[in-house]
JSON list of C-alpha atoms in Angstrom, two decimals:
[
{"chain": "L", "resi": 1, "resn": "UNK", "atom": "CA", "xyz": [-1.43, 20.36, 2.39]},
{"chain": "L", "resi": 2, "resn": "UNK", "atom": "CA", "xyz": [-3.90, 17.84, 3.27]},
{"chain": "L", "resi": 3, "resn": "UNK", "atom": "CA", "xyz": [-5.78, 16.26, 0.72]},
{"chain": "L", "resi": 4, "resn": "UNK", "atom": "CA", "xyz": [-9.61, 15.90, 1.24]},
{"chain": "L", "resi": 5, "resn": "UNK", "atom": "CA", "xyz": [-10.59, 12.42, 1.99]},
{"chain": "L", "resi": 6, "resn": "UNK", "atom": "CA", "xyz": [-13.66, 10.75, 0.51]},
{"chain": "L", "resi": 7, "resn": "UNK", "atom": "CA", "xyz": [-16.41, 10.37, 3.57]},
{"chain": "L", "resi": 8, "resn": "UNK", "atom": "CA", "xyz": [-18.08, 6.92, 3.52]},
{"chain": "L", "resi": 9, "resn": "UNK", "atom": "CA", "xyz": [-20.86, 6.17, 5.95]},
{"chain": "L", "resi": 10, "resn": "UNK", "atom": "CA", "xyz": [-21.41, 2.77, 7.86]},
{"chain": "L", "resi": 11, "resn": "UNK", "atom": "CA", "xyz": [-24.52, 2.16, 5.95]},
{"chain": "L", "resi": 12, "resn": "UNK", "atom": "CA", "xyz": [-22.96, 2.57, 2.60]},
{"chain": "L", "resi": 13, "resn": "UNK", "atom": "CA", "xyz": [-19.47, 0.89, 2.71]},
{"chain": "L", "resi": 14, "resn": "UNK", "atom": "CA", "xyz": [-17.11, 0.82, -0.36]},
{"chain": "L", "resi": 15, "resn": "UNK", "atom": "CA", "xyz": [-14.28, -1.61, -1.26]},
{"chain": "L", "resi": 16, "resn": "UNK", "atom": "CA", "xyz": [-11.19, 0.02, -2.33]},
{"chain": "L", "resi": 17, "resn": "UNK", "atom": "CA", "xyz": [-10.23, -1.25, -5.87]},
{"chain": "L", "resi": 18, "resn": "UNK", "atom": "CA", "xyz": [-6.65, -0.26, -7.40]},
{"chain": "L", "resi": 19, "resn": "UNK", "atom": "CA", "xyz": [-6.77, 0.18, -11.19]},
{"chain": "L", "resi": 20, "resn": "UNK", "atom": "CA", "xyz": [-3.69, -0.27, -13.54]},
{"chain": "L", "resi": 21, "resn": "UNK", "atom": "CA", "xyz": [-2.50, 3.11, -13.11]},
{"chain": "L", "resi": 22, "resn": "UNK", "atom": "CA", "xyz": [-2.31, 2.57, -9.39]},
{"chain": "L", "resi": 23, "resn": "UNK", "atom": "CA", "xyz": [-5.00, 4.91, -8.45]},
{"chain": "L", "resi": 24, "resn": "UNK", "atom": "CA", "xyz": [-7.65, 3.91, -6.11]},
{"chain": "L", "resi": 25, "resn": "UNK", "atom": "CA", "xyz": [-10.96, 3.54, -8.08]},
{"chain": "L", "resi": 26, "resn": "UNK", "atom": "CA", "xyz": [-14.46, 3.90, -6.33]},
{"chain": "L", "resi": 27, "resn": "UNK", "atom": "CA", "xyz": [-16.93, 0.93, -6.52]},
{"chain": "L", "resi": 28, "resn": "UNK", "atom": "CA", "xyz": [-20.01, 2.89, -6.07]},
{"chain": "L", "resi": 29, "resn": "UNK", "atom": "CA", "xyz": [-19.92, 5.13, -8.94]},
{"chain": "L", "resi": 30, "resn": "UNK", "atom": "CA", "xyz": [-19.20, 8.46, -7.07]},
{"chain": "L", "resi": 31, "resn": "UNK", "atom": "CA", "xyz": [-18.52, 10.70, -10.02]},
{"chain": "L", "resi": 32, "resn": "UNK", "atom": "CA", "xyz": [-17.54, 13.84, -7.92]},
{"chain": "L", "resi": 33, "resn": "UNK", "atom": "CA", "xyz": [-15.15, 11.84, -5.59]},
{"chain": "L", "resi": 34, "resn": "UNK", "atom": "CA", "xyz": [-11.29, 12.10, -6.20]},
{"chain": "L", "resi": 35, "resn": "UNK", "atom": "CA", "xyz": [-9.24, 9.12, -6.98]},
{"chain": "L", "resi": 36, "resn": "UNK", "atom": "CA", "xyz": [-6.18, 9.00, -4.25]},
{"chain": "L", "resi": 37, "resn": "UNK", "atom": "CA", "xyz": [-3.20, 6.92, -5.12]},
{"chain": "L", "resi": 38, "resn": "UNK", "atom": "CA", "xyz": [-2.67, 3.98, -2.66]},
{"chain": "L", "resi": 39, "resn": "UNK", "atom": "CA", "xyz": [0.82, 5.59, -1.79]},
{"chain": "L", "resi": 40, "resn": "UNK", "atom": "CA", "xyz": [-0.91, 8.51, -0.45]},
{"chain": "L", "resi": 41, "resn": "UNK", "atom": "CA", "xyz": [-3.43, 6.45, 1.67]},
{"chain": "L", "resi": 42, "resn": "UNK", "atom": "CA", "xyz": [-0.71, 4.97, 3.66]},
{"chain": "L", "resi": 43, "resn": "UNK", "atom": "CA", "xyz": [0.21, 8.08, 5.74]},
{"chain": "L", "resi": 44, "resn": "UNK", "atom": "CA", "xyz": [2.97, 6.44, 7.78]},
{"chain": "L", "resi": 45, "resn": "UNK", "atom": "CA", "xyz": [4.69, 3.76, 5.47]},
{"chain": "L", "resi": 46, "resn": "UNK", "atom": "CA", "xyz": [7.54, 2.81, 7.77]},
{"chain": "L", "resi": 47, "resn": "UNK", "atom": "CA", "xyz": [5.18, 2.18, 10.73]},
{"chain": "L", "resi": 48, "resn": "UNK", "atom": "CA", "xyz": [2.88, -0.03, 8.63]},
{"chain": "L", "resi": 49, "resn": "UNK", "atom": "CA", "xyz": [5.95, -1.97, 7.10]},
{"chain": "L", "resi": 50, "resn": "UNK", "atom": "CA", "xyz": [7.15, -2.61, 10.76]},
{"chain": "L", "resi": 51, "resn": "UNK", "atom": "CA", "xyz": [3.77, -3.67, 12.15]},
{"chain": "L", "resi": 52, "resn": "UNK", "atom": "CA", "xyz": [3.40, -5.77, 8.90]},
{"chain": "L", "resi": 53, "resn": "UNK", "atom": "CA", "xyz": [6.83, -7.49, 9.34]},
{"chain": "L", "resi": 54, "resn": "UNK", "atom": "CA", "xyz": [5.70, -8.22, 12.98]},
{"chain": "L", "resi": 55, "resn": "UNK", "atom": "CA", "xyz": [2.51, -9.63, 12.19]},
{"chain": "L", "resi": 56, "resn": "UNK", "atom": "CA", "xyz": [4.03, -11.88, 9.64]},
{"chain": "L", "resi": 57, "resn": "UNK", "atom": "CA", "xyz": [6.59, -13.13, 12.05]},
{"chain": "L", "resi": 58, "resn": "UNK", "atom": "CA", "xyz": [4.01, -13.73, 14.76]},
{"chain": "L", "resi": 59, "resn": "UNK", "atom": "CA", "xyz": [1.88, -15.93, 12.30]},
{"chain": "L", "resi": 60, "resn": "UNK", "atom": "CA", "xyz": [4.82, -17.90, 11.66]},
{"chain": "L", "resi": 61, "resn": "UNK", "atom": "CA", "xyz": [5.39, -18.59, 15.32]},
{"chain": "L", "resi": 62, "resn": "UNK", "atom": "CA", "xyz": [1.69, -19.25, 15.72]},
{"chain": "L", "resi": 63, "resn": "UNK", "atom": "CA", "xyz": [1.71, -22.00, 13.08]},
{"chain": "L", "resi": 64, "resn": "UNK", "atom": "CA", "xyz": [5.03, -23.51, 14.60]},
{"chain": "L", "resi": 65, "resn": "UNK", "atom": "CA", "xyz": [3.77, -24.37, 18.01]},
{"chain": "L", "resi": 66, "resn": "UNK", "atom": "CA", "xyz": [0.50, -24.91, 20.07]},
{"chain": "L", "resi": 67, "resn": "UNK", "atom": "CA", "xyz": [-0.65, -22.33, 22.22]},
{"chain": "L", "resi": 68, "resn": "UNK", "atom": "CA", "xyz": [-1.71, -22.49, 25.74]},
{"chain": "L", "resi": 69, "resn": "UNK", "atom": "CA", "xyz": [-4.27, -20.31, 27.23]},
{"chain": "L", "resi": 70, "resn": "UNK", "atom": "CA", "xyz": [-2.08, -17.51, 28.54]},
{"chain": "L", "resi": 71, "resn": "UNK", "atom": "CA", "xyz": [-0.26, -17.22, 25.27]},
{"chain": "L", "resi": 72, "resn": "UNK", "atom": "CA", "xyz": [-3.75, -17.27, 23.25]},
{"chain": "L", "resi": 73, "resn": "UNK", "atom": "CA", "xyz": [-4.93, -14.21, 25.62]},
{"chain": "L", "resi": 74, "resn": "UNK", "atom": "CA", "xyz": [-1.46, -12.38, 24.83]},
{"chain": "L", "resi": 75, "resn": "UNK", "atom": "CA", "xyz": [-1.77, -13.14, 21.18]},
{"chain": "L", "resi": 76, "resn": "UNK", "atom": "CA", "xyz": [-5.30, -11.75, 21.12]},
{"chain": "L", "resi": 77, "resn": "UNK", "atom": "CA", "xyz": [-3.96, -8.65, 22.86]},
{"chain": "L", "resi": 78, "resn": "UNK", "atom": "CA", "xyz": [-1.17, -8.04, 20.48]},
{"chain": "L", "resi": 79, "resn": "UNK", "atom": "CA", "xyz": [-3.63, -8.70, 17.50]},
{"chain": "L", "resi": 80, "resn": "UNK", "atom": "CA", "xyz": [-5.90, -6.03, 18.72]},
{"chain": "L", "resi": 81, "resn": "UNK", "atom": "CA", "xyz": [-3.11, -3.36, 19.30]},
{"chain": "L", "resi": 82, "resn": "UNK", "atom": "CA", "xyz": [-1.50, -4.18, 16.16]},
{"chain": "L", "resi": 83, "resn": "UNK", "atom": "CA", "xyz": [-4.69, -3.36, 14.12]},
{"chain": "L", "resi": 84, "resn": "UNK", "atom": "CA", "xyz": [-5.18, -0.13, 16.23]},
{"chain": "L", "resi": 85, "resn": "UNK", "atom": "CA", "xyz": [-1.63, 0.80, 15.47]},
{"chain": "L", "resi": 86, "resn": "UNK", "atom": "CA", "xyz": [-2.03, -0.04, 11.78]},
{"chain": "L", "resi": 87, "resn": "UNK", "atom": "CA", "xyz": [-5.06, 2.25, 11.63]},
{"chain": "L", "resi": 88, "resn": "UNK", "atom": "CA", "xyz": [-3.03, 5.06, 12.79]},
{"chain": "L", "resi": 89, "resn": "UNK", "atom": "CA", "xyz": [-0.86, 5.09, 9.72]},
{"chain": "L", "resi": 90, "resn": "UNK", "atom": "CA", "xyz": [-3.65, 4.60, 7.31]},
{"chain": "L", "resi": 91, "resn": "UNK", "atom": "CA", "xyz": [-6.05, 6.92, 5.54]},
{"chain": "L", "resi": 92, "resn": "UNK", "atom": "CA", "xyz": [-9.73, 6.71, 6.70]},
{"chain": "L", "resi": 93, "resn": "UNK", "atom": "CA", "xyz": [-10.68, 4.46, 3.63]},
{"chain": "L", "resi": 94, "resn": "UNK", "atom": "CA", "xyz": [-8.21, 1.90, 4.32]},
{"chain": "L", "resi": 95, "resn": "UNK", "atom": "CA", "xyz": [-9.12, 1.92, 7.98]},
{"chain": "L", "resi": 96, "resn": "UNK", "atom": "CA", "xyz": [-12.64, 1.33, 7.31]},
{"chain": "L", "resi": 97, "resn": "UNK", "atom": "CA", "xyz": [-11.76, -1.50, 4.84]},
{"chain": "L", "resi": 98, "resn": "UNK", "atom": "CA", "xyz": [-9.55, -2.94, 7.55]},
{"chain": "L", "resi": 99, "resn": "UNK", "atom": "CA", "xyz": [-12.21, -2.84, 10.05]},
{"chain": "L", "resi": 100, "resn": "UNK", "atom": "CA", "xyz": [-14.83, -4.39, 7.88]},
{"chain": "L", "resi": 101, "resn": "UNK", "atom": "CA", "xyz": [-12.48, -7.37, 7.02]},
{"chain": "L", "resi": 102, "resn": "UNK", "atom": "CA", "xyz": [-10.92, -7.83, 10.44]},
{"chain": "L", "resi": 103, "resn": "UNK", "atom": "CA", "xyz": [-12.25, -10.80, 12.70]},
{"chain": "L", "resi": 104, "resn": "UNK", "atom": "CA", "xyz": [-13.28, -9.05, 16.02]},
{"chain": "L", "resi": 105, "resn": "UNK", "atom": "CA", "xyz": [-12.69, -11.06, 19.16]},
{"chain": "L", "resi": 106, "resn": "UNK", "atom": "CA", "xyz": [-15.08, -10.77, 22.18]},
{"chain": "L", "resi": 107, "resn": "UNK", "atom": "CA", "xyz": [-13.73, -9.44, 25.35]},
{"chain": "L", "resi": 108, "resn": "UNK", "atom": "CA", "xyz": [-14.84, -12.27, 27.39]},
{"chain": "L", "resi": 109, "resn": "UNK", "atom": "CA", "xyz": [-13.94, -15.43, 25.36]},
{"chain": "L", "resi": 110, "resn": "UNK", "atom": "CA", "xyz": [-10.39, -16.67, 24.87]},
{"chain": "L", "resi": 111, "resn": "UNK", "atom": "CA", "xyz": [-9.94, -17.58, 20.93]},
{"chain": "L", "resi": 112, "resn": "UNK", "atom": "CA", "xyz": [-8.77, -20.64, 19.86]},
{"chain": "L", "resi": 113, "resn": "UNK", "atom": "CA", "xyz": [-5.61, -21.68, 18.10]},
{"chain": "L", "resi": 114, "resn": "UNK", "atom": "CA", "xyz": [-7.33, -21.85, 14.78]},
{"chain": "L", "resi": 115, "resn": "UNK", "atom": "CA", "xyz": [-9.20, -18.44, 15.50]},
{"chain": "L", "resi": 116, "resn": "UNK", "atom": "CA", "xyz": [-5.74, -16.92, 16.07]},
{"chain": "L", "resi": 117, "resn": "UNK", "atom": "CA", "xyz": [-4.18, -18.29, 12.89]},
{"chain": "L", "resi": 118, "resn": "UNK", "atom": "CA", "xyz": [-7.02, -17.24, 10.59]},
{"chain": "L", "resi": 119, "resn": "UNK", "atom": "CA", "xyz": [-7.02, -13.71, 12.17]},
{"chain": "L", "resi": 120, "resn": "UNK", "atom": "CA", "xyz": [-3.27, -13.43, 11.67]},
{"chain": "L", "resi": 121, "resn": "UNK", "atom": "CA", "xyz": [-3.33, -14.76, 8.30]},
{"chain": "L", "resi": 122, "resn": "UNK", "atom": "CA", "xyz": [-6.12, -12.65, 7.27]},
{"chain": "L", "resi": 123, "resn": "UNK", "atom": "CA", "xyz": [-4.28, -9.64, 8.55]},
{"chain": "L", "resi": 124, "resn": "UNK", "atom": "CA", "xyz": [-0.97, -10.75, 6.80]},
{"chain": "L", "resi": 125, "resn": "UNK", "atom": "CA", "xyz": [-2.94, -11.23, 3.71]},
{"chain": "L", "resi": 126, "resn": "UNK", "atom": "CA", "xyz": [-4.49, -7.75, 3.80]},
{"chain": "L", "resi": 127, "resn": "UNK", "atom": "CA", "xyz": [-1.10, -6.04, 4.40]},
{"chain": "L", "resi": 128, "resn": "UNK", "atom": "CA", "xyz": [0.57, -8.06, 1.56]},
{"chain": "L", "resi": 129, "resn": "UNK", "atom": "CA", "xyz": [-2.32, -6.97, -0.61]},
{"chain": "L", "resi": 130, "resn": "UNK", "atom": "CA", "xyz": [-1.74, -3.44, 0.39]},
{"chain": "L", "resi": 131, "resn": "UNK", "atom": "CA", "xyz": [1.82, -3.65, -0.30]},
{"chain": "L", "resi": 132, "resn": "UNK", "atom": "CA", "xyz": [1.49, -4.93, -3.63]},
{"chain": "L", "resi": 133, "resn": "UNK", "atom": "CA", "xyz": [-0.95, -2.02, -4.24]},
{"chain": "L", "resi": 134, "resn": "UNK", "atom": "CA", "xyz": [1.99, 0.47, -3.37]},
{"chain": "L", "resi": 135, "resn": "UNK", "atom": "CA", "xyz": [4.53, -1.51, -5.61]},
{"chain": "L", "resi": 136, "resn": "UNK", "atom": "CA", "xyz": [2.04, -1.48, -8.40]},
{"chain": "L", "resi": 137, "resn": "UNK", "atom": "CA", "xyz": [1.35, 2.33, -7.97]},
{"chain": "L", "resi": 138, "resn": "UNK", "atom": "CA", "xyz": [5.14, 3.06, -7.78]},
{"chain": "L", "resi": 139, "resn": "UNK", "atom": "CA", "xyz": [5.73, 1.11, -10.79]},
{"chain": "L", "resi": 140, "resn": "UNK", "atom": "CA", "xyz": [2.95, 2.77, -12.81]},
{"chain": "L", "resi": 141, "resn": "UNK", "atom": "CA", "xyz": [4.37, 6.22, -11.84]},
{"chain": "L", "resi": 142, "resn": "UNK", "atom": "CA", "xyz": [7.87, 5.24, -12.67]},
{"chain": "L", "resi": 143, "resn": "UNK", "atom": "CA", "xyz": [6.78, 3.84, -16.05]},
{"chain": "L", "resi": 144, "resn": "UNK", "atom": "CA", "xyz": [4.57, 7.16, -16.63]},
{"chain": "L", "resi": 145, "resn": "UNK", "atom": "CA", "xyz": [7.43, 9.40, -15.85]},
{"chain": "L", "resi": 146, "resn": "UNK", "atom": "CA", "xyz": [9.84, 7.40, -18.30]},
{"chain": "L", "resi": 147, "resn": "UNK", "atom": "CA", "xyz": [7.25, 7.78, -20.97]},
{"chain": "L", "resi": 148, "resn": "UNK", "atom": "CA", "xyz": [6.78, 11.35, -20.44]},
{"chain": "L", "resi": 149, "resn": "UNK", "atom": "CA", "xyz": [10.67, 11.65, -20.59]},
{"chain": "L", "resi": 150, "resn": "UNK", "atom": "CA", "xyz": [10.75, 9.85, -23.94]},
{"chain": "L", "resi": 151, "resn": "UNK", "atom": "CA", "xyz": [8.14, 12.00, -25.57]},
{"chain": "L", "resi": 152, "resn": "UNK", "atom": "CA", "xyz": [10.02, 14.97, -24.35]},
{"chain": "L", "resi": 153, "resn": "UNK", "atom": "CA", "xyz": [13.25, 13.72, -25.90]},
{"chain": "L", "resi": 154, "resn": "UNK", "atom": "CA", "xyz": [11.33, 13.01, -29.16]},
{"chain": "L", "resi": 155, "resn": "UNK", "atom": "CA", "xyz": [9.88, 16.63, -29.13]},
{"chain": "L", "resi": 156, "resn": "UNK", "atom": "CA", "xyz": [13.40, 18.14, -29.12]},
{"chain": "L", "resi": 157, "resn": "UNK", "atom": "CA", "xyz": [14.52, 19.55, -32.38]},
{"chain": "L", "resi": 158, "resn": "UNK", "atom": "CA", "xyz": [17.04, 17.74, -34.44]},
{"chain": "L", "resi": 159, "resn": "UNK", "atom": "CA", "xyz": [20.44, 18.40, -33.53]},
{"chain": "L", "resi": 160, "resn": "UNK", "atom": "CA", "xyz": [19.40, 19.23, -29.83]},
{"chain": "L", "resi": 161, "resn": "UNK", "atom": "CA", "xyz": [21.73, 17.87, -27.16]},
{"chain": "L", "resi": 162, "resn": "UNK", "atom": "CA", "xyz": [20.63, 15.13, -24.89]},
{"chain": "L", "resi": 163, "resn": "UNK", "atom": "CA", "xyz": [21.82, 14.63, -21.50]},
{"chain": "L", "resi": 164, "resn": "UNK", "atom": "CA", "xyz": [23.65, 11.56, -22.01]},
{"chain": "L", "resi": 165, "resn": "UNK", "atom": "CA", "xyz": [25.55, 12.66, -25.37]},
{"chain": "L", "resi": 166, "resn": "UNK", "atom": "CA", "xyz": [29.05, 12.86, -25.17]},
{"chain": "L", "resi": 167, "resn": "UNK", "atom": "CA", "xyz": [30.78, 15.86, -26.46]},
{"chain": "L", "resi": 168, "resn": "UNK", "atom": "CA", "xyz": [33.76, 15.56, -28.90]},
{"chain": "L", "resi": 169, "resn": "UNK", "atom": "CA", "xyz": [36.99, 17.54, -29.00]},
{"chain": "L", "resi": 170, "resn": "UNK", "atom": "CA", "xyz": [36.63, 21.25, -28.11]},
{"chain": "L", "resi": 171, "resn": "UNK", "atom": "CA", "xyz": [33.39, 20.78, -26.56]},
{"chain": "L", "resi": 172, "resn": "UNK", "atom": "CA", "xyz": [31.77, 20.35, -29.68]},
{"chain": "L", "resi": 173, "resn": "UNK", "atom": "CA", "xyz": [28.79, 17.40, -30.17]},
{"chain": "L", "resi": 174, "resn": "UNK", "atom": "CA", "xyz": [29.86, 14.47, -32.13]},
{"chain": "L", "resi": 175, "resn": "UNK", "atom": "CA", "xyz": [28.00, 14.01, -35.34]},
{"chain": "L", "resi": 176, "resn": "UNK", "atom": "CA", "xyz": [28.10, 11.59, -38.28]},
{"chain": "L", "resi": 177, "resn": "UNK", "atom": "CA", "xyz": [31.55, 12.77, -39.39]},
{"chain": "L", "resi": 178, "resn": "UNK", "atom": "CA", "xyz": [34.85, 12.75, -37.42]}
]
């Protein structure tokens, strides 16, 4: 079942902020908008992870050696296609954020080494922030599940068996006496 997405207009952009509980928080005070976990905003996580790894590796290569004109043109094409592929795997809110933050290259000019490095580093940084948000969300969900399990265990009546308890001889639950 598809969750409704928050619609944002280009005139009223919104920065996505992730709260301590891993939920996306709106910055504009929309009381009726739904909070969507970051984990649900990445619609194709495997694809995003593969592209992110490729972009990070490209950044390391770009830093390591000077680029000639042909390699700068090719890297510009790779950068543009990578951003387009990333947008395929993200929810509209994250696509809008990525588009606002990405450095656009003009069609006629060949970017310099420095421009390419900055664009790649910016994209790597944005992706690392996204991955940290996902990890934080998963950790918060795990902690919430653990707390819920503990509260359920405490709510059990005295003498009720827990999953981890070992049974004594004859299938009886062990107690304070042998």
